C-alpha cells in the first residue's frame, strides 16, 4: 500500500513489506494467516520462547529426543535470520557484488556500458523470493506435523513454571528463552521525529534512497553501506571509533576501509551523529568529531549501532530469571538462568550474536536441560564473518587477547596477492593470518581477509576444534588453484621454521655426500 506522506523516492511505507506473491508465500510458512493455536498439553517437557534460529534448533532437537514441546513466536518464525537479518542482507549483497563485477568488467576484458542500470525493486523482489524459498525450512505446518505445538502470540511468564500466551497458560518442566535481540535506538535528539531505518525496515525499501547516512561501522553498517553504495546511493558512513569493525585486527579493518573508499563511500571515522532535523523532505544530520562539526543532508538514515536483547515484556521477575537490559538474560556456562528450570540461548544472552552461535547454544541448552548434560558454552570454537567485499572472517584468539593471557604468539601471514587463484580471479586484496602458540604448531586463532573468507575460515575452525596443528595442515593436499591454498601456504611457512640451523647443516652434509 502506498503511503502518501512518504518522500518521493519511497513508494511503500517502511513499516510494511511489499505485499507480493513471494511475501505471501513466506507468510504461509512463517505465520500462516489462518493459524489456530493448539489445545495446550497438561504439561510440556520444554517450552521454547522465540522461533528464531536458536528456538527452532531447540524445538527440533527436543522433539527428536522425544520431548513434548511448545514453541511460541510473537511475529515470524525464522526470527532475524530469515526475515530481517542474514538472509535478506546476503541476498542483496550478492547483487551488489554482481554490480561491482560488472563495473570492473573491463579489467577482465569484458565490455559493459559505463552507466550500468540497477533495478532496485527487482533486487528487493529477488530477496523476497529467496526468503520465501528458505522460509519452507521454517514452516509452522511442518513443525506442527513433526510434533511441535506451535503458538503465535507474545509469551509472558506467569510464574516459575508457567507461561501465558494468547489467553492460555502453559505449564512446563523446562523452558528455553530464545527471544533474540533488536536494533538499539540511538539517543540522538530529533532522530525519532525525523524517522530512521534499522534492519527491521530497511529491507522494505522499494527504491534506493539517493543519499543515505549509515550510523555505525560494525558488520551491519559496513555490509549495507557497501551494498547501497553499489546500488547507486551516495552513502556516508559515520563511525565513532577510529576504525571499522573495532574488534577485528587493525590491518583487516584497514583493508575494509580502503575497499569502502574505493567503492565511493564517504567515510567519517571518530565521528558521531549528535542531532537531526528536517528541512522539507531532507534529513539534516549534525556530525561531530574531536576537532570538527559539520552537517550532512540525506534522504534516509540507517542506524546500525548495536543490538539490544529482547528481555522486556517477558515478566522475567515472575519466573525469578535475572537479566540486564544491555547484556540480556544472565546465564552460567551451561546456559542455565537463575531459575534452574529455565535456560536461555542465542542473541538474548550471548555476546557473539550470530545465527550459528544461536543454534550451537540452543543445542547445548537442550542437552543440559533435558539430558542432565554438562556441556559448556566456553568449550565452543566460534568463527564469524563480515560479508563485505572482501569478507573479513575470524576464529579463536586475537593477538591482543593472547598477549593479555600472557600466551606467547607467532604469526604466519600469507598475502592473497601471492596466492595463484586469488591472482587469476582478480581478488588479490587481503591476507590469511594464522597465530600459533610460539614454539608449537597449536593454532590459537586466525583472521582471513579475502573474497570468500567466510568459506575459508571453516577449515581453520575445524583445525582448532579438532586440535589439528599447522604441521598437520602442511601435509593436507589442497586442490590447486584455490584461494584456500593460502592456509596451506601459511602451514608450509610454519613447517620451514622447524628447520633449525643444526638440522639444516646435517641435511646439507647428507646431500653433499
Ligand atoms: C542485518 C543483519 C544481518 C545479519 N547477518 C548475519 C550473518 O550474516 N551471519 C550470522 O551468523 N548472523 C547474522 N546476523 C545475526 C543473526 O540474525 C542473529 O544472531 C540470529 O538471528 C539470532 O537468533 P536468535 O534465535 O537468538 O534470535 P532471533 O533470530 O532474533 O529470534 C528471536 C525470535 O523471538 C521472538 N520473540 C521475541 N520476544 C518474544 C516473546 N515475548 N514471545 C514470543 N516470541 C518472542 C522474535 O519475534 C523472534 O522471532 C545478522 C543480523 C542482522 C540484523
mmCIF file of N, CA and C in Angstrom, residues 29-32 35-39 44 48 51 56 59 63 68-77 138-153 165-166 170:
data_model
loop_
_atom_site.group_PDB
_atom_site.id
_atom_site.type_symbol
_atom_site.label_atom_id
_atom_site.label_comp_id
_atom_site.label_asym_id
_atom_site.label_seq_id
_atom_site.Cartn_x
_atom_site.Cartn_y
_atom_site.Cartn_z
ATOM 1 N N UNK A 29 4.225 -19.920 5.428
ATOM 2 C CA UNK A 29 5.056 -20.815 6.245
ATOM 3 C C UNK A 29 5.348 -20.234 7.629
ATOM 4 N N UNK A 30 5.749 -18.955 7.662
ATOM 5 C CA UNK A 30 6.316 -18.433 8.921
ATOM 6 C C UNK A 30 5.276 -17.791 9.840
ATOM 7 N N UNK A 31 4.108 -17.485 9.302
ATOM 8 C CA UNK A 31 2.997 -17.040 10.150
ATOM 9 C C UNK A 31 1.712 -17.164 9.331
ATOM 10 N N UNK A 32 1.230 -18.395 9.188
ATOM 11 C CA UNK A 32 0.052 -18.597 8.329
ATOM 12 C C UNK A 32 -1.109 -17.741 8.823
ATOM 13 N N UNK A 35 -3.824 -19.339 11.061
ATOM 14 C CA UNK A 35 -3.306 -20.294 12.057
ATOM 15 C C UNK A 35 -4.148 -20.306 13.328
ATOM 16 N N UNK A 36 -4.411 -21.483 13.846
ATOM 17 C CA UNK A 36 -5.088 -21.604 15.146
ATOM 18 C C UNK A 36 -4.133 -22.259 16.127
ATOM 19 N N UNK A 37 -3.956 -21.636 17.270
ATOM 20 C CA UNK A 37 -3.066 -22.220 18.274
ATOM 21 C C UNK A 37 -3.645 -23.545 18.753
ATOM 22 N N UNK A 38 -2.766 -24.513 19.100
ATOM 23 C CA UNK A 38 -3.273 -25.825 19.518
ATOM 24 C C UNK A 38 -3.885 -25.783 20.930
ATOM 25 N N UNK A 39 -4.541 -26.879 21.290
ATOM 26 C CA UNK A 39 -5.060 -27.010 22.655
ATOM 27 C C UNK A 39 -3.860 -27.389 23.533
ATOM 28 N N UNK A 44 4.240 -29.323 29.406
ATOM 29 C CA UNK A 44 5.242 -29.525 28.354
ATOM 30 C C UNK A 44 6.587 -29.903 28.983
ATOM 31 N N UNK A 48 9.650 -23.445 24.420
ATOM 32 C CA UNK A 48 10.671 -22.588 23.803
ATOM 33 C C UNK A 48 10.014 -21.264 23.451
ATOM 34 N N UNK A 51 11.034 -18.168 17.990
ATOM 35 C CA UNK A 51 11.276 -19.168 16.940
ATOM 36 C C UNK A 51 12.275 -18.665 15.902
ATOM 37 N N UNK A 56 14.232 -22.489 16.998
ATOM 38 C CA UNK A 56 13.910 -23.563 16.050
ATOM 39 C C UNK A 56 14.803 -24.773 16.266
ATOM 40 N N UNK A 59 13.702 -26.528 19.486
ATOM 41 C CA UNK A 59 12.450 -27.277 19.351
ATOM 42 C C UNK A 59 12.695 -28.574 18.572
ATOM 43 N N UNK A 63 12.245 -32.323 20.235
ATOM 44 C CA UNK A 63 11.260 -33.265 19.697
ATOM 45 C C UNK A 63 11.956 -34.558 19.263
ATOM 46 N N UNK A 68 7.851 -33.471 24.796
ATOM 47 C CA UNK A 68 6.622 -32.769 24.390
ATOM 48 C C UNK A 68 6.977 -31.283 24.389
ATOM 49 N N UNK A 69 6.921 -30.666 23.199
ATOM 50 C CA UNK A 69 7.495 -29.324 23.044
ATOM 51 C C UNK A 69 6.452 -28.317 22.579
ATOM 52 N N UNK A 70 6.467 -27.131 23.209
ATOM 53 C CA UNK A 70 5.691 -25.991 22.697
ATOM 54 C C UNK A 70 6.666 -24.920 22.236
ATOM 55 N N UNK A 71 6.385 -24.316 21.077
ATOM 56 C CA UNK A 71 7.230 -23.248 20.539
ATOM 57 C C UNK A 71 6.350 -22.015 20.378
ATOM 58 N N UNK A 72 6.771 -20.897 21.000
ATOM 59 C CA UNK A 72 5.937 -19.686 20.968
ATOM 60 C C UNK A 72 6.651 -18.584 20.180
ATOM 61 N N UNK A 73 5.949 -18.008 19.220
ATOM 62 C CA UNK A 73 6.530 -16.930 18.405
ATOM 63 C C UNK A 73 5.524 -15.775 18.313
ATOM 64 N N UNK A 74 6.026 -14.570 18.566
ATOM 65 C CA UNK A 74 5.083 -13.444 18.544
ATOM 66 C C UNK A 74 4.945 -12.841 17.152
ATOM 67 N N UNK A 75 5.903 -13.152 16.275
ATOM 68 C CA UNK A 75 5.870 -12.497 14.971
ATOM 69 C C UNK A 75 6.070 -13.534 13.856
ATOM 70 N N UNK A 76 7.300 -13.655 13.360
ATOM 71 C CA UNK A 76 7.542 -14.551 12.223
ATOM 72 C C UNK A 76 8.530 -15.643 12.604
ATOM 73 N N UNK A 77 8.172 -16.895 12.302
ATOM 74 C CA UNK A 77 9.121 -17.992 12.522
ATOM 75 C C UNK A 77 10.344 -17.723 11.635
ATOM 76 N N UNK A 138 11.239 -23.142 7.704
ATOM 77 C CA UNK A 138 10.809 -22.591 8.995
ATOM 78 C C UNK A 138 9.289 -22.554 9.003
ATOM 79 N N UNK A 139 8.710 -23.702 8.683
ATOM 80 C CA UNK A 139 7.275 -23.703 8.410
ATOM 81 C C UNK A 139 6.470 -24.179 9.623
ATOM 82 N N UNK A 140 5.486 -23.363 10.007
ATOM 83 C CA UNK A 140 4.632 -23.719 11.146
ATOM 84 C C UNK A 140 3.912 -25.050 10.898
ATOM 85 N N UNK A 141 3.290 -25.252 9.704
ATOM 86 C CA UNK A 141 2.629 -26.536 9.484
ATOM 87 C C UNK A 141 3.582 -27.724 9.610
ATOM 88 N N UNK A 142 4.809 -27.564 9.084
ATOM 89 C CA UNK A 142 5.761 -28.679 9.160
ATOM 90 C C UNK A 142 6.193 -28.964 10.594
ATOM 91 N N UNK A 143 6.414 -27.882 11.358
ATOM 92 C CA UNK A 143 6.807 -28.058 12.767
ATOM 93 C C UNK A 143 5.709 -28.808 13.506
ATOM 94 N N UNK A 144 4.487 -28.386 13.208
ATOM 95 C CA UNK A 144 3.335 -28.992 13.851
ATOM 96 C C UNK A 144 3.254 -30.484 13.500
ATOM 97 N N UNK A 145 3.486 -30.777 12.221
ATOM 98 C CA UNK A 145 3.475 -32.179 11.780
ATOM 99 C C UNK A 145 4.553 -32.998 12.475
ATOM 100 N N UNK A 146 5.685 -32.333 12.760
ATOM 101 C CA UNK A 146 6.788 -33.039 13.413
ATOM 102 C C UNK A 146 6.530 -33.229 14.908
ATOM 103 N N UNK A 147 5.435 -32.651 15.407
ATOM 104 C CA UNK A 147 5.095 -32.899 16.816
ATOM 105 C C UNK A 147 5.291 -31.700 17.729
ATOM 106 N N UNK A 148 5.670 -30.538 17.149
ATOM 107 C CA UNK A 148 5.856 -29.332 17.976
ATOM 108 C C UNK A 148 4.516 -28.592 18.047
ATOM 109 N N UNK A 149 4.082 -28.207 19.250
ATOM 110 C CA UNK A 149 2.879 -27.373 19.384
ATOM 111 C C UNK A 149 3.296 -25.917 19.137
ATOM 112 N N UNK A 150 2.870 -25.361 18.010
ATOM 113 C CA UNK A 150 3.292 -24.004 17.638
ATOM 114 C C UNK A 150 2.220 -23.000 18.059
ATOM 115 N N UNK A 151 2.619 -22.025 18.880
ATOM 116 C CA UNK A 151 1.702 -20.970 19.314
ATOM 117 C C UNK A 151 2.176 -19.644 18.753
ATOM 118 N N UNK A 152 1.271 -18.852 18.200
ATOM 119 C CA UNK A 152 1.614 -17.469 17.842
ATOM 120 C C UNK A 152 1.046 -16.560 18.915
ATOM 121 N N UNK A 153 1.857 -15.630 19.368
ATOM 122 C CA UNK A 153 1.439 -14.699 20.413
ATOM 123 C C UNK A 153 2.642 -14.312 21.258
ATOM 124 N N UNK A 165 0.273 -17.292 26.943
ATOM 125 C CA UNK A 165 0.323 -16.851 25.547
ATOM 126 C C UNK A 165 -1.092 -16.889 24.974
ATOM 127 N N UNK A 166 -1.465 -15.809 24.332
ATOM 128 C CA UNK A 166 -2.768 -15.717 23.646
ATOM 129 C C UNK A 166 -3.914 -16.259 24.499
ATOM 130 N N UNK A 170 0.419 -22.108 29.899
ATOM 131 C CA UNK A 170 1.082 -23.389 29.615
ATOM 132 C C UNK A 170 2.029 -23.720 30.768
#
